Short mmCIF file of C-alpha atoms in Angstrom, two decimals:
data_model
loop_
_atom_site.label_atom_id
_atom_site.label_comp_id
_atom_site.label_asym_id
_atom_site.label_seq_id
_atom_site.Cartn_x
_atom_site.Cartn_y
_atom_site.Cartn_z
CA ASN A 14 0.60 -7.64 18.66
CA ALA A 15 0.72 -9.44 15.34
CA GLY A 16 -1.01 -6.63 13.43
CA VAL A 17 -2.27 -7.95 10.09
CA THR A 18 -1.69 -11.65 9.41
CA GLN A 19 -2.06 -13.22 5.96
CA THR A 20 -2.12 -16.89 5.04
CA PRO A 21 -0.74 -18.56 3.05
CA LYS A 22 2.48 -16.68 2.34
CA PHE A 23 3.13 -18.61 -0.88
CA GLN A 24 0.83 -20.57 -3.17
CA VAL A 25 1.10 -22.16 -6.61
CA LEU A 26 -2.11 -22.96 -8.47
CA LYS A 27 -2.99 -24.41 -11.83
CA THR A 28 -5.30 -22.51 -14.14
CA GLY A 29 -8.92 -23.11 -13.12
CA GLN A 30 -8.20 -24.07 -9.52
CA SER A 31 -9.78 -22.13 -6.68
CA MET A 32 -8.35 -20.87 -3.43
CA THR A 33 -8.98 -18.47 -0.57
CA LEU A 34 -6.50 -16.02 0.90
CA GLN A 35 -7.08 -15.39 4.56
CA CYS A 36 -6.48 -12.16 6.45
CA ALA A 37 -6.92 -11.33 10.13
CA GLN A 38 -6.15 -8.20 12.14
CA ASP A 39 -5.90 -7.82 15.89
CA MET A 40 -5.98 -4.00 16.11
CA ASN A 41 -9.78 -3.72 16.37
CA HIS A 42 -9.82 -1.81 13.10
CA ASN A 43 -13.07 -1.24 11.25
CA SER A 44 -11.99 -1.18 7.61
CA MET A 45 -10.11 -3.86 5.70
CA TYR A 46 -8.71 -3.98 2.17
CA TRP A 47 -7.25 -6.30 -0.43
CA TYR A 48 -4.66 -4.95 -2.85
CA ARG A 49 -2.58 -6.64 -5.50
CA GLN A 50 0.92 -5.52 -6.43
CA ASP A 51 2.44 -6.20 -9.84
CA PRO A 52 5.76 -5.03 -11.27
CA GLY A 53 5.36 -1.65 -12.94
CA MET A 54 1.71 -1.34 -11.85
CA GLY A 55 1.94 -0.39 -8.21
CA LEU A 56 -0.66 -1.34 -5.63
CA ARG A 57 -4.19 -1.68 -6.97
CA LEU A 58 -7.31 -2.05 -4.85
CA ILE A 59 -9.35 -5.20 -5.43
CA TYR A 60 -12.07 -5.02 -2.75
CA TYR A 61 -12.60 -3.29 0.53
CA SER A 62 -14.85 -3.47 3.55
CA ALA A 63 -15.51 -0.22 5.40
CA SER A 64 -17.18 -2.03 8.28
CA GLU A 65 -18.33 -5.46 9.33
CA GLY A 66 -21.09 -6.64 7.02
CA THR A 67 -20.23 -4.41 4.06
CA THR A 68 -17.99 -4.95 1.04
CA ASP A 69 -17.35 -2.88 -2.07
CA LYS A 70 -15.47 -3.24 -5.32
CA GLY A 71 -12.19 -1.47 -5.90
CA GLU A 72 -10.29 -0.81 -9.10
CA VAL A 73 -9.72 -4.43 -10.23
CA PRO A 74 -12.45 -6.72 -8.76
CA ASN A 75 -13.03 -9.07 -11.71
CA GLY A 76 -12.24 -12.69 -10.92
CA TYR A 77 -12.36 -12.21 -7.16
CA ASN A 78 -14.87 -12.46 -4.35
CA VAL A 79 -14.54 -11.40 -0.73
CA SER A 80 -16.11 -12.18 2.61
CA ARG A 81 -15.95 -10.05 5.73
CA LEU A 82 -16.41 -12.92 8.15
CA ASN A 83 -16.37 -10.73 11.26
CA LYS A 84 -14.61 -7.59 12.40
CA ARG A 85 -11.21 -9.33 12.48
CA GLU A 86 -11.26 -11.37 9.28
CA PHE A 87 -11.50 -10.54 5.58
CA SER A 88 -10.94 -13.26 3.00
CA LEU A 89 -10.28 -13.08 -0.75
CA ARG A 90 -11.41 -15.93 -2.99
CA LEU A 91 -10.31 -16.82 -6.49
CA GLU A 92 -13.00 -19.09 -7.93
CA SER A 93 -11.18 -20.06 -11.13
CA ALA A 94 -7.60 -18.87 -11.12
CA ALA A 95 -6.03 -17.44 -14.27
CA PRO A 96 -2.36 -16.70 -15.06
CA SER A 97 -3.23 -12.97 -15.03
CA GLN A 98 -3.91 -13.34 -11.31
CA THR A 99 -0.27 -14.18 -10.61
CA SER A 100 0.66 -11.41 -8.21
CA VAL A 101 1.50 -10.47 -4.65
CA TYR A 102 -1.63 -9.87 -2.61
CA PHE A 103 -1.68 -7.56 0.39
CA CYS A 104 -4.33 -7.26 3.03
CA ALA A 105 -4.55 -4.01 4.97
CA SER A 106 -6.61 -2.60 7.79
CA GLN A 107 -7.62 0.92 8.81
CA LYS A 108 -8.98 2.23 12.07
CA GLY A 109 -11.93 4.27 10.80
CA THR A 110 -15.01 3.48 8.74
CA ASP A 111 -14.77 6.43 6.36
CA THR A 112 -11.86 5.10 4.26
CA THR A 113 -9.51 7.85 5.45
CA GLY A 114 -6.34 7.44 7.43
CA GLU A 115 -3.27 5.30 7.18
CA LEU A 116 -3.40 1.64 6.23
CA PHE A 117 -1.54 -1.10 8.04
CA PHE A 118 -0.41 -3.91 5.77
CA GLY A 119 0.29 -7.59 6.14
CA GLU A 120 3.41 -9.28 4.81
CA GLY A 121 1.77 -10.37 1.58
CA SER A 122 0.70 -13.61 -0.11
CA ARG A 123 2.64 -14.55 -3.23
CA LEU A 124 0.46 -16.38 -5.72
CA THR A 125 1.61 -18.03 -8.93
CA VAL A 126 -0.96 -19.39 -11.39
CA LEU A 127 0.45 -21.79 -13.98
CA GLU B 153 -9.57 10.61 -12.11
CA ASP B 154 -7.05 10.80 -9.29
CA GLN B 155 -3.43 10.35 -10.35
CA VAL B 156 -0.23 9.88 -8.38
CA THR B 157 3.12 9.98 -10.18
CA GLN B 158 6.43 9.31 -8.48
CA SER B 159 9.88 10.21 -9.75
CA PRO B 160 12.48 9.04 -10.28
CA GLU B 161 11.60 5.36 -10.68
CA ALA B 162 14.97 4.41 -9.25
CA LEU B 163 17.68 6.33 -7.42
CA ARG B 164 21.15 5.28 -6.39
CA LEU B 165 22.96 7.32 -3.74
CA GLN B 166 26.25 7.10 -1.97
CA GLU B 167 26.04 6.92 1.80
CA GLY B 168 25.78 10.49 3.09
CA GLU B 169 24.58 11.92 -0.25
CA SER B 170 21.30 13.75 0.43
CA SER B 171 18.51 13.80 -2.15
CA SER B 172 14.74 14.10 -2.64
CA LEU B 173 12.01 11.89 -4.01
CA ASN B 174 9.06 13.48 -5.77
CA CYS B 175 5.36 12.64 -5.69
CA SER B 176 3.10 14.65 -8.01
CA TYR B 177 -0.62 14.28 -7.55
CA THR B 178 -3.88 15.29 -9.19
CA VAL B 179 -6.89 14.65 -6.98
CA SER B 180 -10.33 16.03 -6.34
CA GLY B 181 -10.28 17.18 -2.73
CA LEU B 182 -7.17 15.89 -1.01
CA ARG B 183 -7.94 14.25 2.33
CA GLY B 184 -4.39 13.12 2.98
CA LEU B 185 -1.08 12.29 1.33
CA PHE B 186 0.78 9.28 2.66
CA TRP B 187 4.34 8.02 2.44
CA TYR B 188 5.20 4.36 2.93
CA ARG B 189 8.43 2.38 2.92
CA GLN B 190 8.49 -1.12 1.45
CA ASP B 191 11.37 -3.54 1.92
CA PRO B 192 11.80 -6.49 -0.50
CA GLY B 193 9.38 -9.30 0.31
CA LYS B 194 7.52 -7.23 2.91
CA GLY B 195 4.35 -5.21 3.12
CA PRO B 196 4.40 -1.39 2.99
CA GLU B 197 5.21 0.28 6.29
CA PHE B 198 3.57 3.62 7.13
CA LEU B 199 5.88 6.64 7.44
CA PHE B 200 3.91 9.92 7.27
CA THR B 201 0.56 11.54 6.59
CA LEU B 202 0.35 15.14 5.34
CA TYR B 203 -2.98 16.93 5.15
CA SER B 204 -2.43 20.48 3.91
CA ALA B 205 -0.01 22.51 1.81
CA GLY B 206 2.93 23.77 3.81
CA GLU B 207 2.85 20.88 6.26
CA GLU B 208 6.12 19.09 7.05
CA LYS B 209 6.90 15.95 9.07
CA GLU B 210 10.20 14.42 10.05
CA LYS B 211 11.40 11.03 11.18
CA GLU B 212 15.11 10.38 11.65
CA ARG B 213 16.76 11.14 8.28
CA LEU B 214 13.45 11.56 6.45
CA LYS B 215 11.43 14.73 6.00
CA ALA B 216 8.19 14.92 4.03
CA THR B 217 6.77 18.17 2.67
CA LEU B 218 3.56 19.01 0.84
CA THR B 219 2.48 21.63 -1.68
CA LYS B 220 -0.79 21.90 -3.57
CA LYS B 221 0.55 19.77 -6.42
CA GLU B 222 3.36 17.62 -5.06
CA SER B 223 5.09 16.14 -2.08
CA PHE B 224 8.78 15.61 -1.50
CA LEU B 225 10.50 13.04 0.65
CA HIS B 226 13.89 14.47 1.58
CA ILE B 227 16.54 12.03 2.70
CA THR B 228 19.42 13.62 4.60
CA ALA B 229 22.75 11.80 4.85
CA PRO B 230 21.25 8.42 3.93
CA LYS B 231 22.61 5.13 5.19
CA PRO B 232 22.51 1.72 3.45
CA GLU B 233 19.62 0.69 5.71
CA ASP B 234 17.49 3.40 4.07
CA SER B 235 17.52 1.32 0.88
CA ALA B 236 13.91 0.41 0.07
CA THR B 237 11.05 1.31 -2.22
CA TYR B 238 9.21 4.45 -1.12
CA LEU B 239 5.54 4.66 -1.99
CA CYS B 240 3.35 7.75 -2.13
CA ALA B 241 -0.44 7.52 -1.89
CA THR B 242 -3.38 9.92 -1.77
CA ASN B 243 -6.80 9.77 -0.18
CA SER B 244 -9.36 12.04 -1.77
CA ASN B 245 -13.05 12.88 -1.87
CA SER B 246 -13.51 11.10 -5.20
CA GLY B 247 -11.90 7.79 -4.28
CA TYR B 248 -11.79 5.12 -1.64
CA ALA B 249 -8.94 4.00 0.56
CA LEU B 250 -5.54 4.98 -0.81
CA ASN B 251 -4.46 5.48 -4.41
CA PHE B 252 -0.79 4.55 -4.75
CA GLY B 253 1.97 5.69 -7.05
CA LYS B 254 4.34 3.13 -8.53
CA GLY B 255 7.12 3.93 -6.11
CA THR B 256 10.76 5.01 -6.14
CA SER B 257 13.35 2.30 -5.57
CA LEU B 258 16.20 3.75 -3.51
CA LEU B 259 19.59 2.10 -3.20
CA VAL B 260 22.16 3.58 -0.84
CA THR B 261 25.67 2.20 -1.25
CA PRO B 262 28.44 2.35 1.38
#
């Protein structure tokens, strides 16, 4: 099993460009999450989806949009990238729909915005 | 507002030198406290979940304990391969998903 797969692993953007980070899980989990990790800030929740067809904002949603395409896939879109969005992005999945229980993380997508 | 504070920020141990990492938390209705290990360039890897004060869990050289205000991750006779960042996170009634601390970076030297 691959678990949680994120693409791309690395990306460099110029300010104002757009891009989509893709995430897929093969564990038949219901909930999926996007976090960002910055030095000295820890992991911060951007958006989450407790079940297929629902999405909700986390702690730092500004500048991002998400799509829960189906049960397996949850994408994160930056419409107009800014240098402040330079970060490592992690997708995670969780078995339940009540946002409790352990998360399983992907390997991360490293984004640099110039 | 839920808060998770980990200490120390960084810890350097000699191989075989046991120690503990601390995770202090303030939450409204704890639904679970989680420990993760994160290696450089990788995603966090789940280690333990603790649900109630007094609970303990062990895995190889690691033992996690929980009180009403903090959790400890005890590392017994560590080896260089235990070097990683250890993350603590809480799940509570007032939040969603997991709320993470900033982590403790552990380096074990031969």
